Amino acid sequence: MNTLKIVVIGGSGLIGSKLVKQLREQGHEALAASRDSGINTLTGEGLAEALRGASVVVDVSNSPSFEDAAVLKFFETSTHNLLAAETEAHVGHHVALSVVGTARLSESGYFRAKIAQERMIKQSSVPYSIVHATSSSSS
Ligand SMILES: NC(=O)c1ccc[n+]([C@@H]2O[C@H](COP(=O)([O-])OP(=O)(O)OC[C@H]3O[C@@H](n4cnc5c(N)ncnc54)[C@H](OP(=O)(O)O)[C@@H]3O)[C@@H](O)[C@H]2O)c1
């Protein structure tokens, strides 16, 4: 089997922790990245080192605050820093998790932030996949 280094940004979160577990079960080297583990997408702390040698980055991070301005700033800043670090590290693929219906829900601040995130990913030179899922707050 082809073992990949896959960095999961938000790897300690609701979705990220399950993803890291499944990737490891499949034999991949999955790095769970979050502020807890010294990797901060807002400041860039620890990003370059975490991404070294990575084939794929999966972004399942989320804003600690859902207030309109804060969530927009979170997704704009973290997506910008992440894509720049991925370009520098020659990461082969960026995967992001978005929400079903995002494009039609621009009256919500959270969805406007997700639209901004998707736009930045599409404009970047890093090959990408954007997965749209419905929301769940439980395991
Ligand atoms: N949950 C759902 O049902 C669902 C459905 C569709 C799409 N999504 C999307 O999936 C993503 C993840 O959702 P979730 O519910 O799993 O989120 P979550 O449980 O709130 O987890 C968020 C993760 O982001 C990390 N994080 C926050 N700020 C960070 C920073 N500055 N740098 C690095 N990591 C940071 C957190 O860890 P630390 O606090 O330690 O940094 C945590 O690991 C979101 O983008 C959301 O839009 C979720």
mmCIF file with all atom_site columns, N, CA and C in Angstrom, residues 3 13 22-23 26 34 40-41 45-46 49 54 58 71 73-74 79 81 99 102-103 106 116 118 125:
data_model
loop_
_atom_site.group_PDB
_atom_site.id
_atom_site.type_symbol
_atom_site.label_atom_id
_atom_site.label_alt_id
_atom_site.label_comp_id
_atom_site.label_asym_id
_atom_site.label_entity_id
_atom_site.label_seq_id
_atom_site.pdbx_PDB_ins_code
_atom_site.Cartn_x
_atom_site.Cartn_y
_atom_site.Cartn_z
_atom_site.occupancy
_atom_site.B_iso_or_equiv
_atom_site.pdbx_formal_charge
_atom_site.auth_seq_id
_atom_site.auth_comp_id
_atom_site.auth_asym_id
_atom_site.auth_atom_id
_atom_site.pdbx_PDB_model_num
ATOM 1  N N  . THR A 1 3   ? 1.742   4.496  1.478  1.00 0.00 ? 3   THR A N  1
ATOM 2  C CA . THR A 1 3   ? 1.506   5.255  2.711  1.00 0.00 ? 3   THR A CA 1
ATOM 3  C C  . THR A 1 3   ? 1.782   6.735  2.474  1.00 0.00 ? 3   THR A C  1
ATOM 4  N N  . GLY A 1 13  ? -10.696 18.023 16.362 1.00 0.00 ? 13  GLY A N  1
ATOM 5  C CA . GLY A 1 13  ? -12.109 18.426 16.400 1.00 0.00 ? 13  GLY A CA 1
ATOM 6  C C  . GLY A 1 13  ? -13.070 17.269 16.186 1.00 0.00 ? 13  GLY A C  1
ATOM 7  N N  . GLN A 1 22  ? -9.338  7.097  11.309 1.00 0.00 ? 22  GLN A N  1
ATOM 8  C CA . GLN A 1 22  ? -9.578  6.255  10.123 1.00 0.00 ? 22  GLN A CA 1
ATOM 9  C C  . GLN A 1 22  ? -8.363  6.219  9.204  1.00 0.00 ? 22  GLN A C  1
ATOM 10 N N  . LEU A 1 23  ? -7.701  7.359  9.039  1.00 0.00 ? 23  LEU A N  1
ATOM 11 C CA . LEU A 1 23  ? -6.517  7.381  8.171  1.00 0.00 ? 23  LEU A CA 1
ATOM 12 C C  . LEU A 1 23  ? -5.418  6.498  8.754  1.00 0.00 ? 23  LEU A C  1
ATOM 13 N N  . GLN A 1 26  ? -6.016  2.956  8.218  1.00 0.00 ? 26  GLN A N  1
ATOM 14 C CA . GLN A 1 26  ? -5.734  2.574  6.823  1.00 0.00 ? 26  GLN A CA 1
ATOM 15 C C  . GLN A 1 26  ? -4.234  2.581  6.524  1.00 0.00 ? 26  GLN A C  1
ATOM 16 N N  . SER A 1 34  ? -3.488  21.127 15.361 1.00 0.00 ? 34  SER A N  1
ATOM 17 C CA . SER A 1 34  ? -4.400  22.115 15.961 1.00 0.00 ? 34  SER A CA 1
ATOM 18 C C  . SER A 1 34  ? -3.565  22.967 16.918 1.00 0.00 ? 34  SER A C  1
ATOM 19 N N  . ASN A 1 40  ? -0.834  26.603 14.535 1.00 0.00 ? 40  ASN A N  1
ATOM 20 C CA . ASN A 1 40  ? -1.888  27.623 14.530 1.00 0.00 ? 40  ASN A CA 1
ATOM 21 C C  . ASN A 1 40  ? -1.989  28.236 13.132 1.00 0.00 ? 40  ASN A C  1
ATOM 22 N N  . THR A 1 41  ? -3.096  28.004 12.465 1.00 0.00 ? 41  THR A N  1
ATOM 23 C CA . THR A 1 41  ? -3.246  28.491 11.087 1.00 0.00 ? 41  THR A CA 1
ATOM 24 C C  . THR A 1 41  ? -3.461  30.004 11.040 1.00 0.00 ? 41  THR A C  1
ATOM 25 N N  . GLU A 1 45  ? 2.137   29.633 13.163 1.00 0.00 ? 45  GLU A N  1
ATOM 26 C CA . GLU A 1 45  ? 3.030   28.892 14.061 1.00 0.00 ? 45  GLU A CA 1
ATOM 27 C C  . GLU A 1 45  ? 2.999   27.381 13.763 1.00 0.00 ? 45  GLU A C  1
ATOM 28 N N  . GLY A 1 46  ? 4.175   26.803 13.532 1.00 0.00 ? 46  GLY A N  1
ATOM 29 C CA . GLY A 1 46  ? 4.287   25.349 13.380 1.00 0.00 ? 46  GLY A CA 1
ATOM 30 C C  . GLY A 1 46  ? 3.845   24.797 12.024 1.00 0.00 ? 46  GLY A C  1
ATOM 31 N N  . GLU A 1 49  ? 6.734   23.350 9.450  1.00 0.00 ? 49  GLU A N  1
ATOM 32 C CA . GLU A 1 49  ? 7.301   22.086 9.915  1.00 0.00 ? 49  GLU A CA 1
ATOM 33 C C  . GLU A 1 49  ? 6.290   20.947 9.774  1.00 0.00 ? 49  GLU A C  1
ATOM 34 N N  . ALA A 1 54  ? 4.454   16.410 3.400  1.00 0.00 ? 54  ALA A N  1
ATOM 35 C CA . ALA A 1 54  ? 3.051   15.990 3.329  1.00 0.00 ? 54  ALA A CA 1
ATOM 36 C C  . ALA A 1 54  ? 2.567   15.905 1.882  1.00 0.00 ? 54  ALA A C  1
ATOM 37 N N  . VAL A 1 58  ? -5.771  18.090 4.798  1.00 0.00 ? 58  VAL A N  1
ATOM 38 C CA . VAL A 1 58  ? -7.228  18.128 4.924  1.00 0.00 ? 58  VAL A CA 1
ATOM 39 C C  . VAL A 1 58  ? -7.569  19.210 5.943  1.00 0.00 ? 58  VAL A C  1
ATOM 40 N N  . VAL A 1 71  ? -15.734 34.962 12.282 1.00 0.00 ? 71  VAL A N  1
ATOM 41 C CA . VAL A 1 71  ? -15.677 33.724 11.499 1.00 0.00 ? 71  VAL A CA 1
ATOM 42 C C  . VAL A 1 71  ? -15.132 34.010 10.098 1.00 0.00 ? 71  VAL A C  1
ATOM 43 N N  . LYS A 1 73  ? -12.982 36.422 9.389  1.00 0.00 ? 73  LYS A N  1
ATOM 44 C CA . LYS A 1 73  ? -11.538 36.632 9.567  1.00 0.00 ? 73  LYS A CA 1
ATOM 45 C C  . LYS A 1 73  ? -10.825 35.292 9.747  1.00 0.00 ? 73  LYS A C  1
ATOM 46 N N  . PHE A 1 74  ? -11.446 34.382 10.498 1.00 0.00 ? 74  PHE A N  1
ATOM 47 C CA . PHE A 1 74  ? -10.827 33.073 10.724 1.00 0.00 ? 74  PHE A CA 1
ATOM 48 C C  . PHE A 1 74  ? -10.598 32.351 9.398  1.00 0.00 ? 74  PHE A C  1
ATOM 49 N N  . THR A 1 79  ? -7.123  30.162 5.776  1.00 0.00 ? 79  THR A N  1
ATOM 50 C CA . THR A 1 79  ? -7.032  29.573 4.429  1.00 0.00 ? 79  THR A CA 1
ATOM 51 C C  . THR A 1 79  ? -5.866  30.197 3.668  1.00 0.00 ? 79  THR A C  1
ATOM 52 N N  . ASN A 1 81  ? -3.058  31.483 4.965  1.00 0.00 ? 81  ASN A N  1
ATOM 53 C CA . ASN A 1 81  ? -1.796  30.978 5.528  1.00 0.00 ? 81  ASN A CA 1
ATOM 54 C C  . ASN A 1 81  ? -1.548  29.522 5.127  1.00 0.00 ? 81  ASN A C  1
ATOM 55 N N  . VAL A 1 99  ? -20.124 22.989 3.683  1.00 0.00 ? 99  VAL A N  1
ATOM 56 C CA . VAL A 1 99  ? -21.476 22.607 4.090  1.00 0.00 ? 99  VAL A CA 1
ATOM 57 C C  . VAL A 1 99  ? -22.390 22.624 2.869  1.00 0.00 ? 99  VAL A C  1
ATOM 58 N N  . THR A 1 102 ? -24.016 25.851 0.858  1.00 0.00 ? 102 THR A N  1
ATOM 59 C CA . THR A 1 102 ? -23.260 27.065 1.214  1.00 0.00 ? 102 THR A CA 1
ATOM 60 C C  . THR A 1 102 ? -23.512 28.212 0.230  1.00 0.00 ? 102 THR A C  1
ATOM 61 N N  . ALA A 1 103 ? -23.471 27.905 -1.063 1.00 0.00 ? 103 ALA A N  1
ATOM 62 C CA . ALA A 1 103 ? -23.574 28.965 -2.081 1.00 0.00 ? 103 ALA A CA 1
ATOM 63 C C  . ALA A 1 103 ? -24.929 29.669 -2.043 1.00 0.00 ? 103 ALA A C  1
ATOM 64 N N  . SER A 1 106 ? -26.082 32.827 1.615  1.00 0.00 ? 106 SER A N  1
ATOM 65 C CA . SER A 1 106 ? -25.160 33.930 1.885  1.00 0.00 ? 106 SER A CA 1
ATOM 66 C C  . SER A 1 106 ? -25.716 34.955 2.883  1.00 0.00 ? 106 SER A C  1
ATOM 67 N N  . ALA A 1 116 ? -16.148 32.397 1.221  1.00 0.00 ? 116 ALA A N  1
ATOM 68 C CA . ALA A 1 116 ? -14.824 33.025 1.063  1.00 0.00 ? 116 ALA A CA 1
ATOM 69 C C  . ALA A 1 116 ? -13.737 31.955 1.077  1.00 0.00 ? 116 ALA A C  1
ATOM 70 N N  . GLU A 1 118 ? -14.016 28.787 0.219  1.00 0.00 ? 118 GLU A N  1
ATOM 71 C CA . GLU A 1 118 ? -14.079 28.017 -1.038 1.00 0.00 ? 118 GLU A CA 1
ATOM 72 C C  . GLU A 1 118 ? -13.468 28.820 -2.198 1.00 0.00 ? 118 GLU A C  1
ATOM 73 N N  . SER A 1 125 ? -3.205  27.807 -6.538 1.00 0.00 ? 125 SER A N  1
ATOM 74 C CA . SER A 1 125 ? -2.601  26.888 -7.515 1.00 0.00 ? 125 SER A CA 1
ATOM 75 C C  . SER A 1 125 ? -2.517  25.462 -6.968 1.00 0.00 ? 125 SER A C  1
#
